[in-house]
Backbone as numpy.savetxt, mean C-alpha at the origin, in Angstrom:
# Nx Ny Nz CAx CAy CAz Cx Cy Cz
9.44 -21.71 -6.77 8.05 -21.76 -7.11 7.80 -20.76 -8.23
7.01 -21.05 -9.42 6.69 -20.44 -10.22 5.94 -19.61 -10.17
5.89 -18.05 -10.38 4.77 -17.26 -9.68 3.79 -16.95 -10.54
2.53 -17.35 -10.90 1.33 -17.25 -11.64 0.08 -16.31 -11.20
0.71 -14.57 -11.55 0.14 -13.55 -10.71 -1.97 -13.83 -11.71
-2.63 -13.90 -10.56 -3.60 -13.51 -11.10 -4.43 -12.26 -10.20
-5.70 -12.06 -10.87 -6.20 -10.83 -10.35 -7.13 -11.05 -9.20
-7.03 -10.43 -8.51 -7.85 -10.71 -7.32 -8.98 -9.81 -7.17
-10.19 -9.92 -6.55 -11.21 -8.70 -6.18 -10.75 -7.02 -6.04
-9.61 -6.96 -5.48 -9.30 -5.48 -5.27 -8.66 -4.50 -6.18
-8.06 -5.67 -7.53 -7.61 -5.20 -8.78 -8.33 -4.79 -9.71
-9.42 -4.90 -9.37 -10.73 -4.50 -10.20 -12.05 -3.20 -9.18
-12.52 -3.08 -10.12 -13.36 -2.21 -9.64 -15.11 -3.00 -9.67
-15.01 -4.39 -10.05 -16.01 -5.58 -9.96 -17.23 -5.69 -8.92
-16.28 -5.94 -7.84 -16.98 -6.51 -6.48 -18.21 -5.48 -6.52
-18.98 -5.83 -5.78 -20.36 -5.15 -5.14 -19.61 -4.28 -3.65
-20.42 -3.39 -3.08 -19.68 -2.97 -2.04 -19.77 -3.74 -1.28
-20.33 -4.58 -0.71 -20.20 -5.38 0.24 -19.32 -6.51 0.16
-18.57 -7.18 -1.46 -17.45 -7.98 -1.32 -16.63 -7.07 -1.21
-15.96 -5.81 -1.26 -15.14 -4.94 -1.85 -14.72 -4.52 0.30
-16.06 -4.35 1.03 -15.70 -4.26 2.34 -15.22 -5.39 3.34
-15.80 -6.20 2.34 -15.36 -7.95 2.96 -13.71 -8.17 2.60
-13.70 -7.50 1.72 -11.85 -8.04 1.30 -11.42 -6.82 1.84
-11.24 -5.33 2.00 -10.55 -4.72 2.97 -10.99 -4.86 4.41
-11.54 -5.80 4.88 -11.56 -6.39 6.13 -10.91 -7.08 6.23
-11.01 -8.05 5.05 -10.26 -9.71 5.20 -8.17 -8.41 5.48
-7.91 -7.55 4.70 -6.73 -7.22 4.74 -6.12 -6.35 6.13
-7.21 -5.87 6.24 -6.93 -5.45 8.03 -6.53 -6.19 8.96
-7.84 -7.63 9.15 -6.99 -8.69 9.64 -5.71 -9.19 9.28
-5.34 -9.47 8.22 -4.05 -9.93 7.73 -2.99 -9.08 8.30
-3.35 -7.50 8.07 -2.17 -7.01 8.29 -1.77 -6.89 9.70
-3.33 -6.72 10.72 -2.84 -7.16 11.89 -2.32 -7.90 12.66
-2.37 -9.30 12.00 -2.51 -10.23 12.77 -1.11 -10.92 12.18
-0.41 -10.73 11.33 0.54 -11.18 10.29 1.97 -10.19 10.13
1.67 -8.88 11.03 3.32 -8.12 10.50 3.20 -6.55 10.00
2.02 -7.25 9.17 1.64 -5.72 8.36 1.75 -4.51 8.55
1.64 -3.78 9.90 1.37 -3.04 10.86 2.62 -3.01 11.96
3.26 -4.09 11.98 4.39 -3.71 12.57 5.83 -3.04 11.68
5.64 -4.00 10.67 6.66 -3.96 9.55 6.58 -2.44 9.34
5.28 -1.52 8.92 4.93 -0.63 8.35 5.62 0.60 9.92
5.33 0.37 10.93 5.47 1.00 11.69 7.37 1.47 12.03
7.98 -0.05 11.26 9.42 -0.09 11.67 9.96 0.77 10.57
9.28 0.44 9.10 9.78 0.80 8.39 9.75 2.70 8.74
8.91 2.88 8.76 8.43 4.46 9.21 9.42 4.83 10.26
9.77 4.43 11.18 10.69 4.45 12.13 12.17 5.18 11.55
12.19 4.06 10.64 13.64 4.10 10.50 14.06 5.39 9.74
12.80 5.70 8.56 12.83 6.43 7.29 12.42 7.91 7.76
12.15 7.94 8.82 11.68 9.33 9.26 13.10 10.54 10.21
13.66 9.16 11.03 14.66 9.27 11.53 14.62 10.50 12.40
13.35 10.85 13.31 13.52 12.16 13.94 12.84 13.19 13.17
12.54 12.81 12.05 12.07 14.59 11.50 10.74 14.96 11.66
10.67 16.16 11.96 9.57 16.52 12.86 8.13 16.50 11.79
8.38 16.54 10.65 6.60 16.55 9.53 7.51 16.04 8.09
6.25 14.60 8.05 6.59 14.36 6.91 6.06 14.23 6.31
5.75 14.51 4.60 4.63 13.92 3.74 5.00 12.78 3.20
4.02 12.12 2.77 3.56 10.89 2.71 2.80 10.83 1.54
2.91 9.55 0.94 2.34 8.97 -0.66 1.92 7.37 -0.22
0.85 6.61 0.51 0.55 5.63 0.64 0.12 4.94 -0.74
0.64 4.52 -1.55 0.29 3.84 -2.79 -0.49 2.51 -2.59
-1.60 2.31 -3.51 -2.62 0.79 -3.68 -3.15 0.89 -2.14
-3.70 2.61 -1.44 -3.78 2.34 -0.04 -5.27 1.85 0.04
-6.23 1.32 -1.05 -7.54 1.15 -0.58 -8.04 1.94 0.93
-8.54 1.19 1.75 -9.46 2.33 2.63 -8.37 3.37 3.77
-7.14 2.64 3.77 -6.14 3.66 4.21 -5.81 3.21 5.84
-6.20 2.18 6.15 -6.04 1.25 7.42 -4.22 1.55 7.72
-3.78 1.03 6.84 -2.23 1.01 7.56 -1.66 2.47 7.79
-2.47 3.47 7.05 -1.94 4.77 7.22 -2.25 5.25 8.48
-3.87 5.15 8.29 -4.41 5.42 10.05 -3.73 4.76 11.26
-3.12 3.73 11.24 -2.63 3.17 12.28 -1.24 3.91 12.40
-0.60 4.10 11.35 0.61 5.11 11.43 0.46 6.06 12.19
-0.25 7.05 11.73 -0.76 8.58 11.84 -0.96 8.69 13.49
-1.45 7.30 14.31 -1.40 7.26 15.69 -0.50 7.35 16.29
0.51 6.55 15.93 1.94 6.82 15.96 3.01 7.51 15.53
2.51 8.00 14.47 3.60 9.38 13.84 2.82 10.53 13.65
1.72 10.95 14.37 0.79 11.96 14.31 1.39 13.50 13.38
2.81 13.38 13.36 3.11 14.44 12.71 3.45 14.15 10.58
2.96 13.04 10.71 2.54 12.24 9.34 1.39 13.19 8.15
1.71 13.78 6.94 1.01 14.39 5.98 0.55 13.23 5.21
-0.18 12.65 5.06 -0.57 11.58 4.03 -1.74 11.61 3.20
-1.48 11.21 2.22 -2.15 11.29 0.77 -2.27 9.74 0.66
-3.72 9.43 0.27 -3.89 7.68 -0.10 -4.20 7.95 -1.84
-3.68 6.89 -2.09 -3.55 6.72 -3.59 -4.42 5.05 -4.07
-5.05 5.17 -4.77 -5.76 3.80 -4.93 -6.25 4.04 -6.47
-6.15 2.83 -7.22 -6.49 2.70 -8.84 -7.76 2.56 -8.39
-8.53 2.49 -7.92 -9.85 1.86 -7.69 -10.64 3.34 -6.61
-11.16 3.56 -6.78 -12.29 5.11 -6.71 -12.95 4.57 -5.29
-13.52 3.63 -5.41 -14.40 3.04 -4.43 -14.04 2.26 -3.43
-12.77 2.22 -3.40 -11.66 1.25 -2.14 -11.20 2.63 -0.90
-11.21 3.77 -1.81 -10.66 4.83 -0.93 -11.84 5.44 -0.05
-11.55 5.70 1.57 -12.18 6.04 2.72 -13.53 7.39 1.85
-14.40 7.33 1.88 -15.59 8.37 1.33 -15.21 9.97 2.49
-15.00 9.49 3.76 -15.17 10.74 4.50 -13.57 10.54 5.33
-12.53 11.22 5.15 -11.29 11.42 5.87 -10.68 12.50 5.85
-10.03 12.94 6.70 -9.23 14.04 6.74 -8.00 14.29 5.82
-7.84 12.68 5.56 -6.45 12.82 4.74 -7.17 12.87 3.37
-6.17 13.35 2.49 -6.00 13.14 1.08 -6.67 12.03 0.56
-7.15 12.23 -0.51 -7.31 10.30 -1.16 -7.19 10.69 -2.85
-6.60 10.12 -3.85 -6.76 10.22 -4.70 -6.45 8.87 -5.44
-7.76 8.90 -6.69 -7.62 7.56 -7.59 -6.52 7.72 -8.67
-5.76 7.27 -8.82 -4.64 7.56 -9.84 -4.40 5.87 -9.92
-3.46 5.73 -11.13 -2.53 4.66 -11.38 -1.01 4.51 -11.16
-1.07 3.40 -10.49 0.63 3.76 -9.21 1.94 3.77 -10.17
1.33 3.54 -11.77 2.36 3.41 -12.70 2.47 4.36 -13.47
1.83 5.48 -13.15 2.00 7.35 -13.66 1.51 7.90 -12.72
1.95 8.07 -11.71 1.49 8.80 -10.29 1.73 10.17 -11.27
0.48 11.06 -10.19 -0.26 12.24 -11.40 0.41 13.36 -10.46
1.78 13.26 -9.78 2.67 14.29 -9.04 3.63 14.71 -9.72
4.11 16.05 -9.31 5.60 16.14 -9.81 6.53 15.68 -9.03
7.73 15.72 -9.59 8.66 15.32 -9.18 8.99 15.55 -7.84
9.34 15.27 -7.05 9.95 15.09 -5.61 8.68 15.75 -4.71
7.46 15.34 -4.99 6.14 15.88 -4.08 6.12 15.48 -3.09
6.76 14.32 -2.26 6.44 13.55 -0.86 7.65 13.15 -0.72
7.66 13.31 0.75 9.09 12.69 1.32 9.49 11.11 1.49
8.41 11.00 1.46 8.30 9.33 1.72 6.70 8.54 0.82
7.11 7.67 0.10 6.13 6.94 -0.81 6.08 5.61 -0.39
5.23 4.92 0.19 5.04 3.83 0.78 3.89 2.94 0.35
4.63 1.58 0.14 3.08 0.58 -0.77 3.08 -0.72 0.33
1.98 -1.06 0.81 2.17 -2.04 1.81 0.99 -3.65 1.20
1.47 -4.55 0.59 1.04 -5.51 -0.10 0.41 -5.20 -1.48
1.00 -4.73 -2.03 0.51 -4.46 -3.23 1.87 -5.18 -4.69
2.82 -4.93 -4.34 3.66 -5.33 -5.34 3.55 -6.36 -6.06
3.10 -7.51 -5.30 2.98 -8.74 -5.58 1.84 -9.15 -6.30
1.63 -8.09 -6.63 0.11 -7.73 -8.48 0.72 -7.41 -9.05
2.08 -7.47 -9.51 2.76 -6.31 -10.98 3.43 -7.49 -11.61
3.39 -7.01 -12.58 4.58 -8.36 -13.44 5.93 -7.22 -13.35
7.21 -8.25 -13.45 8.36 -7.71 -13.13 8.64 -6.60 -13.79
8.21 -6.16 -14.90 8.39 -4.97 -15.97 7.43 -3.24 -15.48
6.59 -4.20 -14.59 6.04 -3.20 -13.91 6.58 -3.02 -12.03
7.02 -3.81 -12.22 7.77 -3.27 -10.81 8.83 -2.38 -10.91
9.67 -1.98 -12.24 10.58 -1.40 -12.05 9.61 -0.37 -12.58
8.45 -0.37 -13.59 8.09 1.30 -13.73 7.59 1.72 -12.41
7.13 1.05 -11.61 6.11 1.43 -10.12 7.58 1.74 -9.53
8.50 1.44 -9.16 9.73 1.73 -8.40 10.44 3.52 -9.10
10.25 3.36 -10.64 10.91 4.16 -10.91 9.76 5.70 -10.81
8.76 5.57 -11.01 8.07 6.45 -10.60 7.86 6.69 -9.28
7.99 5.71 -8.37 7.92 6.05 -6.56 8.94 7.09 -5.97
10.00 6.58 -7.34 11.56 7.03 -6.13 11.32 8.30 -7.24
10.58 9.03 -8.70 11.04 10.24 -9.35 9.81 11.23 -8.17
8.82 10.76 -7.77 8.19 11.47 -6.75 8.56 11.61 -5.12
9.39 10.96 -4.23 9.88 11.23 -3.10 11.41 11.90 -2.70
11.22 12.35 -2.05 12.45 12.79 -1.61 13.15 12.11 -0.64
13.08 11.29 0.39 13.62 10.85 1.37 13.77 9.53 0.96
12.59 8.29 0.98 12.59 7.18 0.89 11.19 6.56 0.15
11.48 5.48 -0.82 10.33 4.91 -0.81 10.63 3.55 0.13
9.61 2.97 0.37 9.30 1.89 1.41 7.96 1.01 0.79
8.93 -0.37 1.09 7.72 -1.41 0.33 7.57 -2.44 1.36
6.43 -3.01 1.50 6.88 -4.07 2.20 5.43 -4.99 1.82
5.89 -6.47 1.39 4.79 -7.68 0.63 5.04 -8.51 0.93
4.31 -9.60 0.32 4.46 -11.11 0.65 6.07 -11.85 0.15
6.13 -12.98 0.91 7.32 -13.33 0.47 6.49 -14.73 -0.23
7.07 -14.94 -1.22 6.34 -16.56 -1.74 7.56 -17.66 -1.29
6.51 -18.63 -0.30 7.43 -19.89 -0.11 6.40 -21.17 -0.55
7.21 -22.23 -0.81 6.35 -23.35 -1.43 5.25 -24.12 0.37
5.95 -23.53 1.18 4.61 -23.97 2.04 3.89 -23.21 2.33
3.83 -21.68 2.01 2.34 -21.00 1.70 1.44 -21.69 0.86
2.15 -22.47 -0.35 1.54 -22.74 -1.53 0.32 -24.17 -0.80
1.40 -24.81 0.05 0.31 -25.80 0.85 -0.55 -25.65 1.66
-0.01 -24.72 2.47 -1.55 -24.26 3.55 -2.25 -23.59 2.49
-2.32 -22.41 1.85 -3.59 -22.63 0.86 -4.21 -23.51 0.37
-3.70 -24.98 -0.02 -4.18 -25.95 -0.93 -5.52 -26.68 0.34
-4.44 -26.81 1.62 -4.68 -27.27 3.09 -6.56 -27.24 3.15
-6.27 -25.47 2.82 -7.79 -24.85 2.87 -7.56 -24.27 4.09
């Protein structure tokens, strides 16, 4: 299948707040109900391996849902949300939030142990996946961790389906 990336509501800073809360809703559901949240939880699992505090770089984390669900489960989790978009990130949290662009993350070198993007890749054209990769892995120390859509031609039909 030919992949014809276009931009969606959350790639922009467009929406009104109320589409902007409607689509990080619509992604909560998704991620709950679809993997999102488990995947994210395994991956964390694996990449942490026992160590007792880790920091954390949630990249494209809009309101920071998959982090919070972490943080329940890895309570000893340091996390920083990162979002191109100012107005996607949580207004009142304990954690970190900063607006940056995930393709010059505004850290030095080896700042977080772990840099993690959970549906976001699948907005980059391939030339930008390796700068977003190569800047993930010049800022972590342990692991970066991705995890997105897979494109199959019968996604392409249940969308059409409606």
């Amino acid at each position: 299948m030919r992949r014809r990336p276009t931009r969606e509501l959350l790639d922009t800073d467009s929406g009104t707040p109320s589409e902007v809360a409607a689509s990080l809703k619509d992604l909560r559901w998704f991620n709950r109900w679809f993997g999102g949240i488990s995947t994210a939880h395994r991956l964390f699992e694996t990449a942490a391996n026992g160590a007792p505090n880790l920091s954390v770089l949630e990249v494209a984390a809009g309101d920071g849902f998959i982090p919070r669900t972490l943080q329940r489960r890895f309570p000893q989790l340091d996390i920083t949300l990162l979002d191109r978009v100012p107005s996607h990130l949580p207004a009142k949290n304990a954690t970190r939030a900063v607006a940056a662009d995930a393709l010059a993350l505004p850290f030095p070198d080896s700042s977080f142990d772990i840099v993690s993007s959970s549906l976001f890749v699948h907005h980059l054209q391939p030339e930008q996946v390796v700068l977003f990769a190569r800047e993930s892995l010049r800022v972590c120390r342990v692991a970066m961790l991705i995890h997105d859509l897979v494109r199959h031609p019968l996604h392409l039909a249940f969308a059409y389906a409606g």
